[in-house]
């Protein structure tokens, strides 16, 4: 067969009309069926594009000039949107973002899972899709004789200068980072330098409970000793009464990992508190905690609705983290078994159960794909299984275990539509049926997509 040559060449400038979006939110234009992917272009737009990379089956272009502008295009409110790369969708209206996420779920289910004709509901969005992140971790550097803080430029370790706010981060966190930076600068605390592996201050991490307003500051240093510790700590908590906890984390390694092993409380509590719905969570510096609690509540309410518990059920929560979903389920079930690979998360889960007076949960440390077959062998037969795996989805051993356990219902919470679709296909081939899927926007302005599926045993 004659080999088809790509219809474009590198460095060529072309006119392109956009017809679709990729799952990262890049514009897709086609020349005789050959796709070109162009960041920041929107469907319905026509633009001058410079071809920057040509492959056999696709090319990548750079947007030069938009000739026909989509009505869905909006001005990104962030000054450093393009440099930063933390957000991918700020140039899109929020309605288009929600629509795009819905379509991604629908198309993954169809293409990968061969699942069609079931309700895939419109994405549940936020009323105000800005300033939602309850946690920031900002690197510190020394430039022009002073300390600076800000995110790294895309694909680099160079801090974007003049970046004093992040429009998807809770305002209080921005203010706290700024306060620590200013005080540390005045006291003469040095910034860590990656090249020479010298200096003190590496990162400033701030987490604030959205419901409680309690703030934790974590000062990440290369050195055991934090110079001017007393002055810094005193000024911080005297100036800002919402600060409940000031922690030092020591990270001596040459590494991109932000937190080191050792944490010490410099002032105040070891934890801050937050609530999601009726459940209270104590959050330690290293704990995973959902970064958008109001949307998490909506997601878990859906998961709970799909689980349809009456109070008599045995439930498994696989990939349970700090037990967030388990504790919600436990209020409506007879017994919940949680399994999770990170030991610290399981100690948090146990502590959070106690904190809420919840006594019908049991948490286990281990790989879900090993513990589930073991539970099966022990004769455990849950009525409902909830899974919330990482991006790579469920391990086949775990899916097999679910088919053997034969719960009447499976609720699948997913942060990756592709692996969701793959796993739903596996379950459907094993005798289950996907009833409905609900996308929930946990990360507005970014390309991340979260969805929950209701899966029932066919009779
Ligand atoms: N349901 C929790 C956490 C979901 S994130 C919440 O909503 O807060 C996915 C979790 O799966 C993480 O906590 C991760 O540590 C855990 N994990 C990853 N691989 C795992 C495995 N093989 N077995 C069990 N847990 C795993």
Short mmCIF file of C-alpha atoms and ligand atoms in Angstrom, two decimals:
data_model
loop_
_atom_site.label_atom_id
_atom_site.label_comp_id
_atom_site.label_asym_id
_atom_site.label_seq_id
_atom_site.Cartn_x
_atom_site.Cartn_y
_atom_site.Cartn_z
CA UNK A 1 0.00 0.00 0.00
CA UNK A 2 1.20 3.48 -0.77
CA UNK A 3 2.34 5.33 2.32
CA UNK A 4 0.27 8.44 2.96
CA UNK A 5 2.35 11.53 3.54
CA UNK A 6 1.18 13.97 6.23
CA UNK A 7 -0.55 16.91 4.51
CA UNK A 8 1.49 19.50 6.44
CA UNK A 9 5.15 20.29 6.96
CA UNK A 10 7.03 21.49 9.99
CA UNK A 11 7.24 25.30 10.32
CA UNK A 12 4.56 25.82 7.71
CA UNK A 13 1.82 28.37 8.48
CA UNK A 14 -1.70 27.24 7.62
CA UNK A 15 -5.31 28.33 8.06
CA UNK A 16 -7.24 25.86 10.14
CA UNK A 17 -10.83 25.46 11.29
CA UNK A 18 -11.37 23.73 14.61
CA UNK A 19 -14.02 21.08 15.02
CA UNK A 20 -13.36 19.44 18.37
CA UNK A 21 -11.37 19.34 21.62
CA UNK A 22 -8.91 16.70 22.84
CA UNK A 23 -9.31 15.37 26.35
CA UNK A 24 -6.63 17.84 27.46
CA UNK A 25 -8.69 20.68 26.04
CA UNK A 26 -6.54 21.39 22.94
CA UNK A 27 -8.35 22.40 19.75
CA UNK A 28 -8.60 19.78 16.99
CA UNK A 29 -8.60 20.78 13.31
CA UNK A 30 -8.47 18.37 10.38
CA UNK A 31 -7.02 18.35 6.88
CA UNK A 32 -8.55 15.48 4.87
CA UNK A 33 -9.08 13.56 8.09
CA UNK A 34 -5.50 14.16 9.35
CA UNK A 35 -5.77 15.81 12.79
CA UNK A 36 -3.80 18.78 14.08
CA UNK A 37 -3.80 19.51 17.80
CA UNK A 38 -3.46 23.15 18.78
CA UNK A 39 -3.40 24.33 22.41
CA UNK A 40 -5.81 27.17 23.29
CA UNK A 41 -7.89 26.85 20.09
CA UNK A 42 -11.65 26.29 20.41
CA UNK A 43 -14.19 24.45 18.25
CA UNK A 44 -15.84 26.78 15.74
CA UNK A 45 -12.76 28.98 15.50
CA UNK A 46 -10.64 29.59 12.42
CA UNK A 47 -7.04 30.59 12.94
CA UNK A 48 -3.56 30.97 11.50
CA UNK A 49 -1.50 28.14 12.90
CA UNK A 50 2.21 27.38 12.76
CA UNK A 51 2.94 23.66 12.45
CA UNK A 52 5.58 22.81 15.06
CA UNK A 53 5.63 19.02 15.10
CA UNK A 54 4.65 16.51 12.41
CA UNK A 55 4.02 12.82 13.08
CA UNK A 56 2.61 10.09 10.85
CA UNK A 57 -0.88 10.26 12.31
CA UNK A 58 -1.12 13.77 13.71
CA UNK A 59 0.59 17.15 13.99
CA UNK A 60 0.89 19.79 16.69
CA UNK A 61 0.46 23.46 15.96
CA UNK A 62 0.83 26.79 17.67
CA UNK A 63 -1.95 29.35 17.59
CA UNK A 64 -0.73 32.51 15.80
CA UNK A 65 -3.84 34.55 15.14
CA UNK A 66 -7.52 33.79 15.59
CA UNK A 67 -9.53 34.91 12.58
CA UNK A 68 -12.94 33.75 13.70
CA UNK A 69 -13.39 33.84 17.47
CA UNK A 70 -15.69 31.40 19.30
CA UNK A 71 -18.39 32.96 21.49
CA UNK A 72 -17.20 30.50 24.17
CA UNK A 73 -13.78 32.17 24.35
CA UNK A 74 -13.21 34.20 27.52
CA UNK A 75 -10.35 36.32 28.78
CA UNK A 76 -8.31 34.22 31.27
CA UNK A 77 -8.29 36.13 34.58
CA UNK A 78 -4.84 34.85 35.49
CA UNK A 79 -1.89 36.98 34.34
CA UNK A 80 0.41 33.99 33.98
CA UNK A 81 -2.07 31.46 32.56
CA UNK A 82 0.07 30.49 29.57
CA UNK A 83 3.45 30.46 31.36
CA UNK A 84 2.22 28.45 34.35
CA UNK A 85 0.37 25.53 32.77
CA UNK A 86 -1.31 24.58 36.07
CA UNK A 87 -4.68 25.38 34.44
CA UNK A 88 -5.56 24.35 30.89
CA UNK A 89 -9.10 25.66 30.38
CA UNK A 90 -9.19 29.29 31.53
CA UNK A 91 -9.73 30.49 27.95
CA UNK A 92 -13.05 28.57 27.81
CA UNK A 93 -16.41 29.63 29.21
CA UNK A 94 -17.29 27.52 32.24
CA UNK A 95 -20.30 26.10 30.40
CA UNK A 96 -18.01 24.82 27.65
CA UNK A 97 -15.67 23.31 30.24
CA UNK A 98 -18.56 21.38 31.79
CA UNK A 99 -19.79 20.34 28.38
CA UNK A 100 -16.34 19.20 27.33
CA UNK A 101 -15.97 17.06 30.46
CA UNK A 102 -19.39 15.49 29.85
CA UNK A 103 -18.44 14.70 26.25
CA UNK A 104 -15.11 13.19 27.30
CA UNK A 105 -16.87 10.76 29.62
CA UNK A 106 -19.48 9.94 27.00
CA UNK A 107 -16.96 9.38 24.24
CA UNK A 108 -14.62 7.24 26.40
CA UNK A 109 -17.55 5.02 27.43
CA UNK A 110 -18.56 4.62 23.80
CA UNK A 111 -15.13 4.18 22.22
CA UNK A 112 -13.34 2.20 24.92
CA UNK A 113 -16.20 0.60 26.84
CA UNK A 114 -18.68 0.16 23.96
CA UNK A 115 -21.29 1.48 26.38
CA UNK A 116 -24.00 3.64 24.83
CA UNK A 117 -27.60 4.60 25.32
CA UNK A 118 -27.42 4.99 29.11
CA UNK A 119 -27.90 8.28 30.98
CA UNK A 120 -24.65 10.20 31.25
CA UNK A 121 -25.77 13.24 33.14
CA UNK A 122 -24.58 16.81 32.55
CA UNK A 123 -21.45 17.61 34.60
CA UNK A 124 -22.20 18.98 38.06
CA UNK A 125 -20.23 22.22 38.22
CA UNK A 126 -19.47 24.86 40.84
CA UNK A 127 -21.51 27.99 41.24
CA UNK A 128 -18.30 29.99 41.46
CA UNK A 129 -15.54 27.96 39.77
CA UNK A 130 -12.63 30.05 41.14
CA UNK A 131 -10.61 30.22 44.34
CA UNK A 132 -11.58 26.68 45.33
CA UNK A 133 -8.24 25.00 46.16
CA UNK A 134 -7.78 24.59 49.90
CA UNK A 135 -4.06 23.85 49.64
CA UNK A 136 -1.00 25.40 47.99
CA UNK A 137 2.65 24.38 47.93
CA UNK A 138 4.78 27.19 46.58
CA UNK A 139 8.53 27.10 45.91
CA UNK A 140 10.77 29.88 47.20
CA UNK A 141 13.82 31.36 45.48
CA UNK A 142 16.15 34.31 45.78
CA UNK A 143 16.17 36.86 42.99
CA UNK A 144 17.24 40.53 42.63
CA UNK A 145 18.22 40.59 46.30
CA UNK A 146 14.94 39.34 47.71
CA UNK A 147 12.86 36.24 48.31
CA UNK A 148 10.32 35.41 45.63
CA UNK A 149 7.53 32.82 45.56
CA UNK A 150 5.45 31.52 42.67
CA UNK A 151 4.71 28.45 40.59
CA UNK A 152 7.27 27.07 38.19
CA UNK A 153 7.10 27.98 34.54
CA UNK A 154 5.71 25.08 32.46
CA UNK A 155 8.21 22.20 32.14
CA UNK A 156 10.90 24.08 34.11
CA UNK A 157 12.14 24.83 37.60
CA UNK A 158 12.16 28.55 37.11
CA UNK A 159 9.74 30.46 39.31
CA UNK A 160 7.39 32.81 37.47
CA UNK A 161 8.20 36.25 38.76
CA UNK A 162 5.56 38.69 39.95
CA UNK A 163 3.09 35.92 40.61
CA UNK A 164 1.41 36.86 43.86
CA UNK A 165 -1.96 35.21 43.35
CA UNK A 166 -3.43 32.05 41.95
CA UNK A 167 -7.05 32.43 40.88
CA UNK A 168 -8.02 28.83 41.63
CA UNK A 169 -6.53 28.93 45.15
CA UNK A 170 -8.44 30.11 48.23
CA UNK A 171 -7.53 33.76 48.75
CA UNK A 172 -6.46 33.21 52.35
CA UNK A 173 -3.78 30.76 51.18
CA UNK A 174 -2.35 33.33 48.75
CA UNK A 175 -2.24 35.89 51.59
CA UNK A 176 -0.51 33.44 53.95
CA UNK A 177 2.20 32.56 51.41
CA UNK A 178 2.80 36.25 50.86
CA UNK A 179 2.95 36.90 54.63
CA UNK A 180 5.51 34.13 55.23
CA UNK A 181 7.60 35.30 52.28
CA UNK A 182 7.62 38.92 53.47
CA UNK A 183 8.49 38.06 57.07
CA UNK A 184 11.20 35.57 56.09
CA UNK A 185 12.69 38.13 53.71
CA UNK A 186 12.77 40.82 56.39
CA UNK A 187 14.35 38.45 58.91
CA UNK A 188 17.03 37.43 56.41
CA UNK A 189 16.10 33.74 56.07
CA UNK A 190 17.72 32.46 52.88
CA UNK A 191 16.00 30.65 50.02
CA UNK A 192 17.03 27.14 49.02
CA UNK A 193 19.01 26.98 45.78
CA UNK A 194 18.58 23.78 43.77
CA UNK A 195 21.87 24.10 41.89
CA UNK A 196 24.17 24.52 44.87
CA UNK A 197 21.93 22.64 47.33
CA UNK A 198 22.43 25.51 49.78
CA UNK A 199 20.08 27.89 51.58
CA UNK A 200 17.16 27.19 53.89
CA UNK A 201 13.61 27.85 52.71
CA UNK A 202 12.38 25.38 50.04
CA UNK A 203 8.59 25.57 49.96
CA UNK A 204 5.74 27.24 51.78
CA UNK A 205 2.70 25.03 52.08
CA UNK A 206 -0.63 26.36 53.32
CA UNK A 207 -3.83 24.42 53.88
CA UNK A 208 -7.07 25.97 55.12
CA UNK A 209 -10.22 24.13 56.13
CA UNK A 210 -12.97 25.60 53.99
CA UNK A 211 -15.69 25.05 56.56
CA UNK A 212 -13.68 25.80 59.71
CA UNK A 213 -11.36 28.50 58.36
CA UNK A 214 -8.47 26.91 60.28
CA UNK A 215 -5.10 27.40 58.60
CA UNK A 216 -1.97 25.27 58.76
CA UNK A 217 1.37 26.67 57.61
CA UNK A 218 4.13 24.22 56.73
CA UNK A 219 7.59 25.70 56.28
CA UNK A 220 9.76 23.28 54.31
CA UNK A 221 13.47 23.73 54.99
CA UNK A 222 16.67 22.02 53.85
CA UNK A 223 18.17 22.45 57.30
CA UNK A 224 17.16 21.05 60.69
CA UNK A 225 17.37 24.53 62.06
CA UNK A 226 15.08 27.33 60.97
CA UNK A 227 16.89 30.61 61.64
CA UNK A 228 14.77 33.24 63.41
CA UNK A 229 12.18 30.54 64.13
CA UNK A 230 10.86 32.24 67.24
CA UNK A 231 10.42 35.66 65.63
CA UNK A 232 8.78 34.22 62.52
CA UNK A 233 6.35 31.99 64.41
CA UNK A 234 5.39 34.73 66.91
CA UNK A 235 4.72 37.33 64.24
CA UNK A 236 2.72 34.90 62.11
CA UNK A 237 0.26 33.70 64.73
CA UNK A 238 -0.06 37.08 66.40
CA UNK A 239 -0.88 38.77 63.11
CA UNK A 240 -3.19 36.07 61.73
CA UNK A 241 -5.52 34.50 64.33
CA UNK A 242 -6.89 31.95 61.84
CA UNK A 243 -3.51 30.18 61.93
CA UNK A 244 -4.00 27.12 64.13
CA UNK A 245 -0.83 25.23 63.33
CA UNK A 246 2.72 26.12 62.27
CA UNK A 247 4.82 23.16 61.21
CA UNK A 248 8.40 22.78 60.02
CA UNK A 249 9.13 20.00 57.56
CA UNK A 250 12.77 19.12 56.95
CA UNK A 251 13.73 17.96 53.47
CA UNK A 252 17.51 17.53 53.14
CA UNK A 253 17.40 15.60 49.87
CA UNK A 254 18.20 16.70 46.34
CA UNK A 255 14.74 15.91 45.07
CA UNK A 256 11.59 17.22 43.39
CA UNK A 257 9.47 15.70 46.15
CA UNK A 258 8.24 18.63 48.22
CA UNK A 259 7.93 17.19 51.73
CA UNK A 260 10.71 15.44 53.61
CA UNK A 261 10.29 12.72 56.24
CA UNK A 262 10.56 14.83 59.37
CA UNK A 263 7.88 17.21 60.60
CA UNK A 264 7.85 19.14 63.85
CA UNK A 265 5.19 21.34 65.33
CA UNK A 266 6.67 24.82 65.85
CA UNK A 267 3.49 26.28 67.29
CA UNK A 268 -0.15 25.27 67.86
CA UNK A 269 -1.83 22.04 66.85
CA UNK A 270 -0.55 18.99 65.03
CA UNK A 271 -3.74 18.94 62.91
CA UNK A 272 -6.30 21.31 61.50
CA UNK A 273 -9.96 20.33 61.28
CA UNK A 274 -12.38 20.50 58.42
CA UNK A 275 -15.78 19.03 57.70
CA UNK A 276 -17.41 17.57 54.62
CA UNK A 277 -21.15 17.31 55.22
CA UNK A 278 -21.60 15.92 58.75
CA UNK A 279 -18.19 14.31 58.93
CA UNK A 280 -15.27 15.90 60.68
CA UNK A 281 -11.70 15.33 59.46
CA UNK A 282 -8.45 15.97 61.30
CA UNK A 283 -5.82 16.68 58.67
CA UNK A 284 -2.12 16.29 59.35
CA UNK A 285 0.57 17.96 57.19
CA UNK A 286 1.20 14.86 55.10
CA UNK A 287 -2.37 13.58 54.78
CA UNK A 288 -4.11 13.39 51.44
CA UNK A 289 -7.25 15.50 51.67
CA UNK A 290 -9.58 16.39 48.82
CA UNK A 291 -8.66 19.88 47.59
CA UNK A 292 -12.23 20.90 46.75
CA UNK A 293 -14.51 19.80 49.61
CA UNK A 294 -17.83 21.33 48.38
CA UNK A 295 -17.55 19.40 45.10
CA UNK A 296 -16.32 16.32 46.97
CA UNK A 297 -19.54 16.47 48.97
CA UNK A 298 -21.56 16.49 45.73
CA UNK A 299 -19.55 13.55 44.36
CA UNK A 300 -19.94 11.48 47.52
CA UNK A 301 -23.64 12.31 47.79
CA UNK A 302 -24.00 10.86 44.31
CA UNK A 303 -21.94 7.79 45.25
CA UNK A 304 -24.18 7.34 48.29
CA UNK A 305 -27.33 7.78 46.23
CA UNK A 306 -26.09 5.14 43.76
CA UNK A 307 -25.14 2.78 46.61
CA UNK A 308 -28.78 3.04 47.79
CA UNK A 309 -28.13 1.72 51.29
CA UNK A 310 -30.86 0.77 53.76
CA UNK A 311 -28.73 0.16 56.84
CA UNK A 312 -28.35 -3.63 56.59
CA UNK A 313 -25.57 -3.80 54.02
CA UNK A 314 -21.99 -4.97 54.17
CA UNK A 315 -19.91 -2.57 52.07
CA UNK A 316 -16.32 -2.56 50.81
CA UNK A 317 -14.58 0.74 50.04
CA UNK A 318 -11.52 -0.11 47.95
CA UNK A 319 -8.76 2.54 47.58
CA UNK A 320 -10.26 4.28 50.60
CA UNK A 321 -7.50 6.84 51.35
CA UNK A 322 -8.18 8.49 54.73
CA UNK A 323 -11.64 6.91 54.75
CA UNK A 324 -13.53 9.85 53.31
CA UNK A 325 -16.08 7.77 51.39
CA UNK A 326 -16.09 4.95 53.97
CA UNK A 327 -17.25 7.28 56.73
CA UNK A 328 -20.08 8.62 54.58
CA UNK A 329 -21.16 5.06 53.72
CA UNK A 330 -20.87 3.90 57.34
CA UNK A 331 -23.67 6.24 58.44
CA UNK A 332 -26.07 4.29 56.20
CA UNK A 333 -24.66 0.74 56.26
CA UNK A 334 -24.23 -2.12 58.71
CA UNK A 335 -20.51 -2.45 58.21
CA UNK A 336 -17.85 -0.89 55.96
CA UNK A 337 -14.48 -2.46 55.17
CA UNK A 338 -11.88 -0.05 53.78
CA UNK A 339 -8.61 -0.98 52.09
CA UNK A 340 -5.77 1.34 51.11
CA UNK A 341 -2.07 0.99 50.31
CA UNK A 342 -0.66 3.95 52.31
CA UNK A 343 -0.27 3.08 56.03
CA UNK A 344 -0.48 6.74 57.21
CA UNK A 345 -3.78 7.15 55.37
CA UNK A 346 -5.18 4.12 57.21
CA UNK A 347 -4.12 5.52 60.60
CA UNK A 348 -5.88 8.76 59.63
CA UNK A 349 -8.95 6.78 58.55
CA UNK A 350 -9.08 5.03 61.92
CA UNK A 351 -8.60 8.31 63.77
CA UNK A 352 -11.31 10.01 61.71
CA UNK A 353 -13.74 7.17 62.43
CA UNK A 354 -13.10 7.63 66.14
CA UNK A 355 -13.39 11.41 65.92
CA UNK A 356 -16.89 11.00 64.47
CA UNK A 357 -17.95 8.23 66.84
CA UNK A 358 -18.33 5.82 63.91
CA UNK A 359 -17.87 2.23 65.11
CA UNK A 360 -18.92 0.08 62.15
CA UNK A 361 -15.79 0.46 60.01
CA UNK A 362 -12.65 -1.67 59.69
CA UNK A 363 -9.61 -0.41 57.81
CA UNK A 364 -6.81 -2.50 56.31
CA UNK A 365 -3.43 -1.55 54.86
CA UNK A 366 -2.56 -3.36 51.64
CA UNK A 367 -2.92 -3.59 47.91
CA UNK A 368 -6.62 -3.72 47.13
CA UNK A 369 -5.93 -6.29 44.39
CA UNK A 370 -4.40 -8.64 46.98
CA UNK A 371 -6.74 -7.97 49.94
CA UNK A 372 -9.94 -8.33 47.89
CA UNK A 373 -9.15 -11.90 46.67
CA UNK A 374 -8.12 -12.73 50.24
CA UNK A 375 -11.43 -11.42 51.57
CA UNK A 376 -13.19 -13.46 48.89
CA UNK A 377 -11.38 -16.59 50.05
CA UNK A 378 -12.42 -15.79 53.64
CA UNK A 379 -16.02 -15.84 52.48
CA UNK A 380 -16.70 -12.11 52.69
CA UNK A 381 -19.67 -11.33 50.41
CA UNK A 382 -20.45 -7.60 50.44
CA UNK A 383 -23.76 -6.22 49.20
CA UNK A 384 -22.12 -3.13 47.73
CA UNK A 385 -18.55 -2.38 46.61
CA UNK A 386 -17.30 1.17 46.10
CA UNK A 387 -14.01 1.68 44.24
CA UNK A 388 -12.09 4.94 43.84
CA UNK A 389 -8.83 3.92 42.15
CA UNK A 390 -5.97 6.16 40.97
CA UNK A 391 -5.72 7.14 37.27
CA UNK A 392 -4.58 3.73 36.09
CA UNK A 393 -7.88 2.22 37.18
CA UNK A 394 -8.57 -1.12 38.85
CA UNK A 395 -6.20 -4.05 38.70
CA UNK A 396 -7.65 -7.09 36.92
CA UNK A 397 -7.24 -9.21 40.06
CA UNK A 398 -9.50 -6.77 41.86
CA UNK A 399 -12.09 -6.78 39.08
CA UNK A 400 -12.03 -10.61 39.15
CA UNK A 401 -12.50 -10.59 42.91
CA UNK A 402 -15.53 -8.33 42.50
CA UNK A 403 -17.06 -10.73 39.97
CA UNK A 404 -16.58 -13.63 42.41
CA UNK A 405 -18.01 -11.66 45.34
CA UNK A 406 -21.03 -10.79 43.19
CA UNK A 407 -22.28 -7.73 45.10
CA UNK A 408 -25.66 -6.54 43.89
CA UNK A 409 -24.15 -3.16 43.27
CA UNK A 410 -20.81 -1.57 42.39
CA UNK A 411 -20.24 2.17 42.61
CA UNK A 412 -17.21 3.23 40.61
CA UNK A 413 -15.67 6.66 41.38
CA UNK A 414 -13.07 7.57 38.75
CA UNK A 415 -10.62 10.35 37.94
CA UNK A 416 -9.89 8.96 34.45
CA UNK A 417 -12.70 8.30 31.95
CA UNK A 418 -10.52 5.95 29.83
CA UNK A 419 -9.77 3.46 32.60
CA UNK A 420 -13.34 3.83 33.89
CA UNK A 421 -14.63 2.78 30.46
CA UNK A 422 -12.17 -0.13 30.24
CA UNK A 423 -13.14 -1.45 33.69
CA UNK A 424 -16.88 -1.00 33.11
CA UNK A 425 -16.52 -3.15 29.97
CA UNK A 426 -14.82 -5.86 32.06
CA UNK A 427 -17.65 -5.75 34.60
CA UNK A 428 -20.32 -5.79 31.89
CA UNK A 429 -18.71 -8.88 30.33
CA UNK A 430 -18.83 -10.44 33.80
CA UNK A 431 -22.58 -10.01 34.23
CA UNK A 432 -23.00 -6.39 35.32
CA UNK A 433 -24.78 -3.49 33.73
CA UNK A 434 -23.86 0.20 33.87
CA UNK A 435 -27.02 2.10 34.82
CA UNK A 436 -25.88 5.72 34.79
CA UNK A 437 -22.82 7.93 35.05
CA UNK A 438 -22.47 11.33 36.70
CA UNK A 439 -19.46 13.57 35.91
CA UNK A 440 -18.61 16.04 38.69
CA UNK A 441 -16.25 18.97 38.19
CA UNK A 442 -13.77 18.72 41.04
CA UNK A 443 -11.06 20.80 39.34
CA UNK A 444 -12.54 23.76 37.41
CA UNK A 445 -10.21 25.50 34.90
CA UNK A 446 -8.13 22.32 34.59
CA UNK A 447 -8.52 19.32 32.31
CA UNK A 448 -9.13 16.85 35.15
CA UNK A 449 -12.39 14.91 34.99
CA UNK A 450 -14.08 13.03 37.82
CA UNK A 451 -17.11 10.76 37.39
CA UNK A 452 -19.16 8.25 39.36
CA UNK A 453 -20.91 5.24 37.80
CA UNK A 454 -23.74 3.05 39.11
CA UNK A 455 -23.25 -0.57 38.12
CA UNK A 456 -25.76 -3.32 38.98
CA UNK A 457 -25.73 -7.12 38.83
CA UNK A 458 -27.92 -8.35 35.97
CA UNK A 459 -30.63 -10.74 37.08
N1 LIG B 1 -11.32 7.50 48.27
C1 LIG B 1 -10.31 8.36 48.79
C2 LIG B 1 -8.99 8.33 48.03
C3 LIG B 1 -9.04 8.11 46.55
S1 LIG B 1 -7.51 8.39 45.74
C4 LIG B 1 -10.80 9.79 48.90
O1 LIG B 1 -11.78 10.14 48.27
O2 LIG B 1 -10.21 10.57 49.63
C5 LIG B 1 -6.94 6.76 45.40
C6 LIG B 1 -6.33 6.07 46.59
O3 LIG B 1 -5.86 4.77 46.19
C7 LIG B 1 -5.08 6.77 47.15
O4 LIG B 1 -5.29 6.99 48.51
C8 LIG B 1 -3.92 5.75 46.91
O5 LIG B 1 -2.97 5.77 47.94
C9 LIG B 1 -4.67 4.44 46.87
N2 LIG B 1 -4.03 3.32 46.14
C10 LIG B 1 -3.26 3.36 45.04
N3 LIG B 1 -2.96 2.12 44.62
C11 LIG B 1 -3.55 1.26 45.48
C12 LIG B 1 -3.62 -0.16 45.57
N4 LIG B 1 -3.01 -0.93 44.67
N5 LIG B 1 -4.31 -0.71 46.58
C13 LIG B 1 -4.96 0.08 47.48
N6 LIG B 1 -4.93 1.43 47.45
C14 LIG B 1 -4.24 2.02 46.46
#
